[in-house]
């Protein structure tokens, strides 16, 4: 067994309908693939109709599952309401919403126009708010329970990060929304959780966060104590567990899957890892020599 293998039993999501925003590429597509393999129907959405139609065709061929591709810009509430309607008209009801759609790029903050900053906030924070509000209100109105919202954030939602300030600001808001609604809407039978991934190479993220030769210059695997980036299947395994009934008592949690990356940056003395093994004898002797001084 290893971390690239599939974790849950074959029918773990049988009978569930799951909406994945941004489900036509990257991590959204990886999660969608595994949800389908576990028996769920999946609605994928993004702004690009051609892209999601192609992804749906490929996923149906690959898994034999049922996929509905619905174009929807999460920044526009009326498009999200149309997504709710289309998903429910097709499958009867929706059980799980995965807020995965995002926009991001690196930039010194002083170079950003007000609109550039707003664009990221609108996709990440307002988009997540739009989907959460539209699906949440629908479930409450229909008196439907046992619903799950899974939000994809990042570890800089709580550490903050230079050069991706709009994204950090927005993801922090999404995390606050996750924890707040986990309490407020539990009475309606909804659970809210989040995943904070470390580096998982995708074209969408790498093109915007590590353009050109930055990929070679800043090898993100080196920042991770486990010295590797994430595999899409291990993120899909975690997501499948969190949207399944096996995690029924997990609510309001954010689960980090980053090989220890953010803690490595946080611990005051973690940089001592650069000290070569052979130096430790000398350092220990120097410290012991101070005894009684
Ligand atoms: C400065 C920029 C810019 C850049 C765009 N803008 N790119 N400013 N530097 N590199 C400005 C534009 O000039 C414009 O402002 C405003 O931003 C909106 O740009 P548009 O191109 O009109 O926006 P839009 O077509 O809506 O595209 C949104 C986008 C784009 C975010 C800019 O990159 C996109 O579609 N991204 C979706 C996918 C994505 O980002 N995936 C990565 C997720 S990774 P003005 O003032 O000129 O009008 C992620 C990882 C987190 O979140 C953690 C990783 C470890
Ligand atoms: P990605 O492939 O670029 O995914 C982003 C998706 O969001 C795309 O499918 C995109 O599709 C969609 N999207 C963007 N704007 C949208 C809008 N306005 N309305 C609807 N859909 C929109 O990148 P990814 O790496 O897989 O990222 C997926 C999630 O993981 C994001 O939440 C990201 O913040 C998070 N994350 C990723 C990493 C990583 O290392 N990859 C690390 C931490 C967190 P269209 O362009 O077709 O609309």
Tab-separated table of N, CA and C in Angstrom, residues 8 26-27 42 92 94 162 164 177 188 202 233 251 256:
chain	number	residue	atom	x	y	z
A	8	UNK	N	-10.926	4.526	0.019
A	8	UNK	CA	-12.240	4.141	0.537
A	8	UNK	C	-12.808	2.910	-0.169
A	26	UNK	N	-7.244	20.403	-12.748
A	26	UNK	CA	-6.425	20.352	-11.530
A	26	UNK	C	-6.997	19.496	-10.416
A	27	UNK	N	-6.977	20.042	-9.224
A	27	UNK	CA	-7.404	19.269	-8.047
A	27	UNK	C	-8.902	18.991	-8.081
A	42	UNK	N	-21.549	13.482	-10.297
A	42	UNK	CA	-20.837	14.731	-10.045
A	42	UNK	C	-21.214	15.802	-11.061
A	92	UNK	N	-32.304	15.345	-8.904
A	92	UNK	CA	-33.285	15.323	-7.820
A	92	UNK	C	-32.874	16.176	-6.643
A	94	UNK	N	-29.015	17.673	-4.345
A	94	UNK	CA	-27.552	17.712	-4.242
A	94	UNK	C	-27.185	17.456	-2.783
A	162	UNK	N	3.067	36.878	1.796
A	162	UNK	CA	3.454	37.954	0.886
A	162	UNK	C	3.255	37.505	-0.562
A	164	UNK	N	0.897	37.048	-2.509
A	164	UNK	CA	-0.404	36.488	-2.923
A	164	UNK	C	-1.459	37.032	-1.947
A	177	UNK	N	-15.648	31.532	7.304
A	177	UNK	CA	-17.009	31.124	6.912
A	177	UNK	C	-17.232	29.640	7.256
A	188	UNK	N	-29.493	22.759	10.802
A	188	UNK	CA	-30.197	22.381	9.567
A	188	UNK	C	-29.642	21.088	8.962
A	202	UNK	N	-0.315	21.613	-10.263
A	202	UNK	CA	-1.387	21.626	-11.269
A	202	UNK	C	-0.985	22.699	-12.272
A	233	UNK	N	-3.991	11.934	-5.829
A	233	UNK	CA	-4.857	10.899	-5.239
A	233	UNK	C	-4.921	11.041	-3.717
A	251	UNK	N	-16.803	18.319	11.970
A	251	UNK	CA	-17.535	19.529	11.581
A	251	UNK	C	-16.764	20.758	12.047
A	256	UNK	N	-5.015	20.021	7.245
A	256	UNK	CA	-3.848	20.378	6.450
A	256	UNK	C	-3.242	19.125	5.847
